[in-house]
Every structure is written in C-alpha cells, then in structure tokens.
mmCIF file of C-alpha atoms and ligand atoms in Angstrom:
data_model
loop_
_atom_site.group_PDB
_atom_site.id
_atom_site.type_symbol
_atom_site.label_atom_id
_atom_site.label_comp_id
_atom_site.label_asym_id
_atom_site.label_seq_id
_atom_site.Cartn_x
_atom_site.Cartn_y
_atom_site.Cartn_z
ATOM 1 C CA UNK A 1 0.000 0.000 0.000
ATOM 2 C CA UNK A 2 1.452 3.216 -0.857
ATOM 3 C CA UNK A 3 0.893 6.442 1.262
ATOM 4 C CA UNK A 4 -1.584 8.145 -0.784
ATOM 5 C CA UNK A 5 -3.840 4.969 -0.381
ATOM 6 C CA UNK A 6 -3.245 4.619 3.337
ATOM 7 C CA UNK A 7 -4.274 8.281 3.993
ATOM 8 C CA UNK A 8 -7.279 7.768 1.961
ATOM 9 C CA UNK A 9 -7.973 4.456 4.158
ATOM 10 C CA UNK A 10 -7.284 6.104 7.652
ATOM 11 C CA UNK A 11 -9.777 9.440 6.524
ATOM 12 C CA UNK A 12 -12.386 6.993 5.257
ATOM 13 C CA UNK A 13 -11.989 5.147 8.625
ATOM 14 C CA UNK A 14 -12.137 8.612 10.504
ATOM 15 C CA UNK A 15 -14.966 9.887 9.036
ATOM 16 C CA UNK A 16 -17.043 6.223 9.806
ATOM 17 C CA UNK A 17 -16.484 7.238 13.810
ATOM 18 C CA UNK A 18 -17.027 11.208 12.730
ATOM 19 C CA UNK A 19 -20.690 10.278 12.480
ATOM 20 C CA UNK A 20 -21.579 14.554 12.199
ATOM 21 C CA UNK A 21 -18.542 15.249 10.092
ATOM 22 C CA UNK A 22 -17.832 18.175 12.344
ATOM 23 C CA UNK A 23 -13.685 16.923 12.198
ATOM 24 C CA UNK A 24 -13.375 14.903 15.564
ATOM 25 C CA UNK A 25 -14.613 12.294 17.140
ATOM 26 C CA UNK A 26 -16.187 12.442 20.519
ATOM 27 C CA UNK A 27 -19.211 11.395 22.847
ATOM 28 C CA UNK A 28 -22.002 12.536 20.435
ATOM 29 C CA UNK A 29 -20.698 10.846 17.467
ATOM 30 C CA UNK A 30 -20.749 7.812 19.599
ATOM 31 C CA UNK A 31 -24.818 8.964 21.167
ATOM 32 C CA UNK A 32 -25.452 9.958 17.733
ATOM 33 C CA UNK A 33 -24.558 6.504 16.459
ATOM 34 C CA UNK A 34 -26.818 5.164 19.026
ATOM 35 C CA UNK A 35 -29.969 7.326 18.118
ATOM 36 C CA UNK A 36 -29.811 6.748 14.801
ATOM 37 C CA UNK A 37 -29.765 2.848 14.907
ATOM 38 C CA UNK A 38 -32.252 3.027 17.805
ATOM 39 C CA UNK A 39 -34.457 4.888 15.395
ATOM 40 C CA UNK A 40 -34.568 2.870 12.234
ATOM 41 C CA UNK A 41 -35.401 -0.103 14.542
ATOM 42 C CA UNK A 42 -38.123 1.587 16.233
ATOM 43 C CA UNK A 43 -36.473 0.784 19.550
ATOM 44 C CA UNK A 44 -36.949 3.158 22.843
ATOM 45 C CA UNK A 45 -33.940 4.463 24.541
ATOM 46 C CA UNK A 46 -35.490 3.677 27.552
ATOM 47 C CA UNK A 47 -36.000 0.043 26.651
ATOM 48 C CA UNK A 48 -33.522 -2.806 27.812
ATOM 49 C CA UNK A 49 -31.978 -3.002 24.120
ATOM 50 C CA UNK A 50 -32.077 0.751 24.401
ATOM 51 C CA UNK A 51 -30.259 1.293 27.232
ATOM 52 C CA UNK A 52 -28.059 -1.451 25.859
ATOM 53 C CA UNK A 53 -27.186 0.393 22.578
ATOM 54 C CA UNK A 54 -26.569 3.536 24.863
ATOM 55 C CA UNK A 55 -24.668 1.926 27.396
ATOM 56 C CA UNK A 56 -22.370 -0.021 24.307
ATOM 57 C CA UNK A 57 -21.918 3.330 22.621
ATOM 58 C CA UNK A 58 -20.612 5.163 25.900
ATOM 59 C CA UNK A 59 -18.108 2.043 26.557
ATOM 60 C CA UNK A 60 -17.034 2.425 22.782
ATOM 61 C CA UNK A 61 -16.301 6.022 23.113
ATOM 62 C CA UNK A 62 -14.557 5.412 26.724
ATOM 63 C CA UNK A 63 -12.173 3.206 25.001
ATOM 64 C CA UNK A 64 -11.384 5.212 22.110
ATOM 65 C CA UNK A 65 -10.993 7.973 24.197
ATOM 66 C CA UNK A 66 -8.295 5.916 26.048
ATOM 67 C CA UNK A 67 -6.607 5.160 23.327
ATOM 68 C CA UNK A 68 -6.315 8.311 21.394
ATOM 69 C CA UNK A 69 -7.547 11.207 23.222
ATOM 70 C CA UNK A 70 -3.597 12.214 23.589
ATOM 71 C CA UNK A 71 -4.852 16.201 24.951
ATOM 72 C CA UNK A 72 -7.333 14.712 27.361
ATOM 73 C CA UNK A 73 -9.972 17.537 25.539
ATOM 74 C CA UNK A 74 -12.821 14.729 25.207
ATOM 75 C CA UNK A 75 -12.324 14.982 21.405
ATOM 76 C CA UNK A 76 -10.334 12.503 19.113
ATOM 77 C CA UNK A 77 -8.706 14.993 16.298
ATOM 78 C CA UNK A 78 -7.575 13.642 12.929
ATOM 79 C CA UNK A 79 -4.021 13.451 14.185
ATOM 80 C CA UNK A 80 -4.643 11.975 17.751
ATOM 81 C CA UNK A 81 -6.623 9.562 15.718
ATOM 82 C CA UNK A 82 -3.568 8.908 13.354
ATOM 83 C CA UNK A 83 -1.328 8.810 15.623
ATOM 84 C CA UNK A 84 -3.029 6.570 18.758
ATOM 85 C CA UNK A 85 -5.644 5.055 17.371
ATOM 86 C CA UNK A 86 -4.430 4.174 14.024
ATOM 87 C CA UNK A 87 -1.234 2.455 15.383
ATOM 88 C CA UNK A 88 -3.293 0.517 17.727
ATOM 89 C CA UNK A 89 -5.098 -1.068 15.354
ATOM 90 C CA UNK A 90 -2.396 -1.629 13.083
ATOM 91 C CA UNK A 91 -0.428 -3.423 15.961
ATOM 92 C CA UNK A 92 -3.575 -5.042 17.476
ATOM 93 C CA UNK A 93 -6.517 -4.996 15.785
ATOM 94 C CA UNK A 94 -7.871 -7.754 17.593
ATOM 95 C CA UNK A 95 -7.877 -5.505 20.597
ATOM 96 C CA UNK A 96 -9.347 -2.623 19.424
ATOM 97 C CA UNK A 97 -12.461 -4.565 18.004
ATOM 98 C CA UNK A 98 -13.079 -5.742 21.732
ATOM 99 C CA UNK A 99 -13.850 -2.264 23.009
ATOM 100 C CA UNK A 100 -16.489 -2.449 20.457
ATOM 101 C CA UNK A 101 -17.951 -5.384 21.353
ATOM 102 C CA UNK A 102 -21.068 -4.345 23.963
ATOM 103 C CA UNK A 103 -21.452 -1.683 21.115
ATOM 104 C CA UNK A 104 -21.697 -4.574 17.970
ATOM 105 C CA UNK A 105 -23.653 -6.881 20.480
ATOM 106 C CA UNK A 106 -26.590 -4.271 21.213
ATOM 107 C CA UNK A 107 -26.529 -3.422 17.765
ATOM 108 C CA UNK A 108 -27.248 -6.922 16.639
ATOM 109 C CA UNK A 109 -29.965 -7.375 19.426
ATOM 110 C CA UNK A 110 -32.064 -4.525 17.844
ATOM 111 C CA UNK A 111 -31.427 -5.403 14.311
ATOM 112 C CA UNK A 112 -32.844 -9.176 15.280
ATOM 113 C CA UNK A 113 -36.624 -8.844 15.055
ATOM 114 C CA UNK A 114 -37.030 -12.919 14.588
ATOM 115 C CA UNK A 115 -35.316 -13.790 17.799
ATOM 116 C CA UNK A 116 -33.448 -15.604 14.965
ATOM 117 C CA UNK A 117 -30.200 -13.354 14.624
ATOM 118 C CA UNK A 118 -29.406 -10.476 12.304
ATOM 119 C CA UNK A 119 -29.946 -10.763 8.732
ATOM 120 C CA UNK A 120 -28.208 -9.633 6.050
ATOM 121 C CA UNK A 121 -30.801 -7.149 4.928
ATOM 122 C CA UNK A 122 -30.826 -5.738 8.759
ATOM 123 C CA UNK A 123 -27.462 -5.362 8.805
ATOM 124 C CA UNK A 124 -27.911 -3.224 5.772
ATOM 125 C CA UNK A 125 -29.857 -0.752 7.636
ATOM 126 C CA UNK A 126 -27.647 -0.572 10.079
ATOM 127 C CA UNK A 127 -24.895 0.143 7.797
ATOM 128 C CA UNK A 128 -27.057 2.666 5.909
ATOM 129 C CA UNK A 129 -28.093 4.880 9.202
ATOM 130 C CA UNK A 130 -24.403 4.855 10.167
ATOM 131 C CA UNK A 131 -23.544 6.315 6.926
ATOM 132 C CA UNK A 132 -22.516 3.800 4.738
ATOM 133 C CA UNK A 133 -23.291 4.570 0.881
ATOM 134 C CA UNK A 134 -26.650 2.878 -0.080
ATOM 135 C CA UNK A 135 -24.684 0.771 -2.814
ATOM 136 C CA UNK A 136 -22.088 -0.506 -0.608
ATOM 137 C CA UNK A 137 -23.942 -1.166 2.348
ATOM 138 C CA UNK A 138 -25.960 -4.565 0.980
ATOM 139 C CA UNK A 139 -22.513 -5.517 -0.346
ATOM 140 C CA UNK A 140 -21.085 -4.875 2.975
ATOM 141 C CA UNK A 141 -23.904 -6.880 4.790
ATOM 142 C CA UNK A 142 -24.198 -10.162 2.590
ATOM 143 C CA UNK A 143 -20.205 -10.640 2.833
ATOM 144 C CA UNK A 144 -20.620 -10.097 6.847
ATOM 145 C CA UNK A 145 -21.869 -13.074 6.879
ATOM 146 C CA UNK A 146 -19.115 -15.375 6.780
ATOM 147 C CA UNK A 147 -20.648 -18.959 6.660
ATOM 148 C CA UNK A 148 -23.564 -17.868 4.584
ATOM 149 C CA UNK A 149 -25.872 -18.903 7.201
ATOM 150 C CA UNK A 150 -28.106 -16.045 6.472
ATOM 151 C CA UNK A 151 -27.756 -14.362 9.958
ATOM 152 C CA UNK A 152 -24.728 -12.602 11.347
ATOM 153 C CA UNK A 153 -23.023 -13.704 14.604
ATOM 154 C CA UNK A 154 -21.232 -10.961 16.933
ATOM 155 C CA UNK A 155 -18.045 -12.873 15.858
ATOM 156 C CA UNK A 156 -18.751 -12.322 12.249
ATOM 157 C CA UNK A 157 -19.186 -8.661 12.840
ATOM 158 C CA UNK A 158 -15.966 -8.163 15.226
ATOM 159 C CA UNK A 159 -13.724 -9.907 12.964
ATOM 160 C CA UNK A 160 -15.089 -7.517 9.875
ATOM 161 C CA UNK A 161 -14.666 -4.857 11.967
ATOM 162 C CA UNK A 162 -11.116 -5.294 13.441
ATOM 163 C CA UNK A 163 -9.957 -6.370 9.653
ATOM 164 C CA UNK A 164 -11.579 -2.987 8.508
ATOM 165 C CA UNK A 165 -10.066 -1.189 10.894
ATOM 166 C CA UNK A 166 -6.411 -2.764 10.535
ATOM 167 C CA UNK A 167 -5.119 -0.864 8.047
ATOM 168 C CA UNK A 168 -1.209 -1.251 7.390
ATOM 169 C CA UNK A 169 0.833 1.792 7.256
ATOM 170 C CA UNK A 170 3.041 2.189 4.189
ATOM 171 C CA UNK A 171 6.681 1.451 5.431
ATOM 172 C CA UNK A 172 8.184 4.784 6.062
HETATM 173 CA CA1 CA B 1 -17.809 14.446 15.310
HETATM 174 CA CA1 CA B 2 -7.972 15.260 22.041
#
C-alpha cells in the first residue's frame, strides 16, 4: 500500500467514527450513532436493548478515548486519531475490536426482530443509518456473513470490523 492509499484508508476510517462530520470524534458521534440505529429499529432508549445500545456506545467512546484522546480535551482529532488510534489497530486490531464489542452486540440485538439473529438485509440498515453509501452497504452486509448462514453472529461482525479497521501503514 502506498501512502496516498493509506491516507485515503485512515480518513475513510475517521470519518465512519465522525458520524456529524464536524472533524473529531467524541461522545455525540458515539450517542449519535446510538440514536440513529435506535431509530430505524423503532427501539426506545429507555427500553432494555435501548439502554443497551446507549450503554455499548458510551463504553465504545470510553475506550477510544483511552486510546487516542492524547490532549485529554474529550475529542479525538484527525491526528490523535492517526497517531493513537491508528497504530493501535495496526499493531492489534484484535484488541481494538473488543472495546467495540457491547457496542456490535446491542446493535445486533435490535437489528434481530425474529429472535433468529441479524440478517443480512438488517445489517444493511444498520450500515445505511451509520452512513454507509446505499450501494455498498448490501454488499457490505451479505459478505458479513461469513458462513452464509443467512444471519450474522457478533463474531462475524468483530472480525469484519477489526480487519476494517487494521489498516497497514506504508513502510516509512
Ligand atoms: Ca464528530
Ligand atoms: Ca484530544
């Protein structure tokens, strides 16, 4: 990968946790997250999956805050980002999924209106509220689903998510 592509990677990752594009990441991003997949679903804040969602989203931000809130300010900038969170993942992706896992695992309890596990076509409109271009998101969705099953497991989801958020740096 050369550097122009890895910059393009890293701001495309950026700008999925920069939910209002306002040019850091912080606590609202992470609430706004929340809201938004709360409200396709028709779910209640004040429900258990809710409060779930909520309680996921605030865990999420915690730990990205940990990792690459450098200032302390309660905002993740483009370079603290670069810097902290971007070498995290690329050293330990793995890792970095896990603080997204009560996140992921509310997620897929709303998106599950069978009782049967997430489908494909939910995950797509979970992708889409989170801002995922309508023609990528089914794409996205159907190749979540690892064993073709026709649901998605949490596992399915972290491992997507830590390989989309492992991106290599160009050797410097
Ligand atoms: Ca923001
Ligand atoms: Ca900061």
């Amino acid at each position: 990968m050369d550097s122009a592509e890895y910059e393009r990677k890293i701001a495309a990752r950026f700008a999925t946790f920069d939910q209002d594009g306002n040019g850091y990441i912080d606590r609202e991003d992470f609430s706004a997250a929340a809201k938004a997949v709360l409200a396709e679903f028709g779910t209640t804040a004040r429900s258990d999956r809710g409060q779930a969602v909520f309680a996921g989203a605030e865990a999420f931000w915690q730990g990205m805050a940990g990792i690459a809130d450098v200032d302390g300010d309660q905002r993740v900038t483009r370079e603290e980002y670069i810097t902290g969170a971007a070498k995290r993942l690329r050293d330990n992706p793995e890792r970095f999924a896990e603080i997204a896992r009560p996140f992921l695992r509310a997620v897929i309890a709303v998106a599950d209106e069978d009782g049967g596990g997430a489908t494909p076509a939910a995950a797509t409109r979970v992708l889409r509220v989170l801002g995922t271009p309508a023609e990528l998101a089914g794409q996205v969705a159907t190749a979540l689903d690892g064993d073709g099953d026709g649901r998605i497991s949490e596992n399915e989801i972290l491992s997507a998510f830590s390989a989309y958020c492992g991106v290599e740096a160009p050797d410097a």
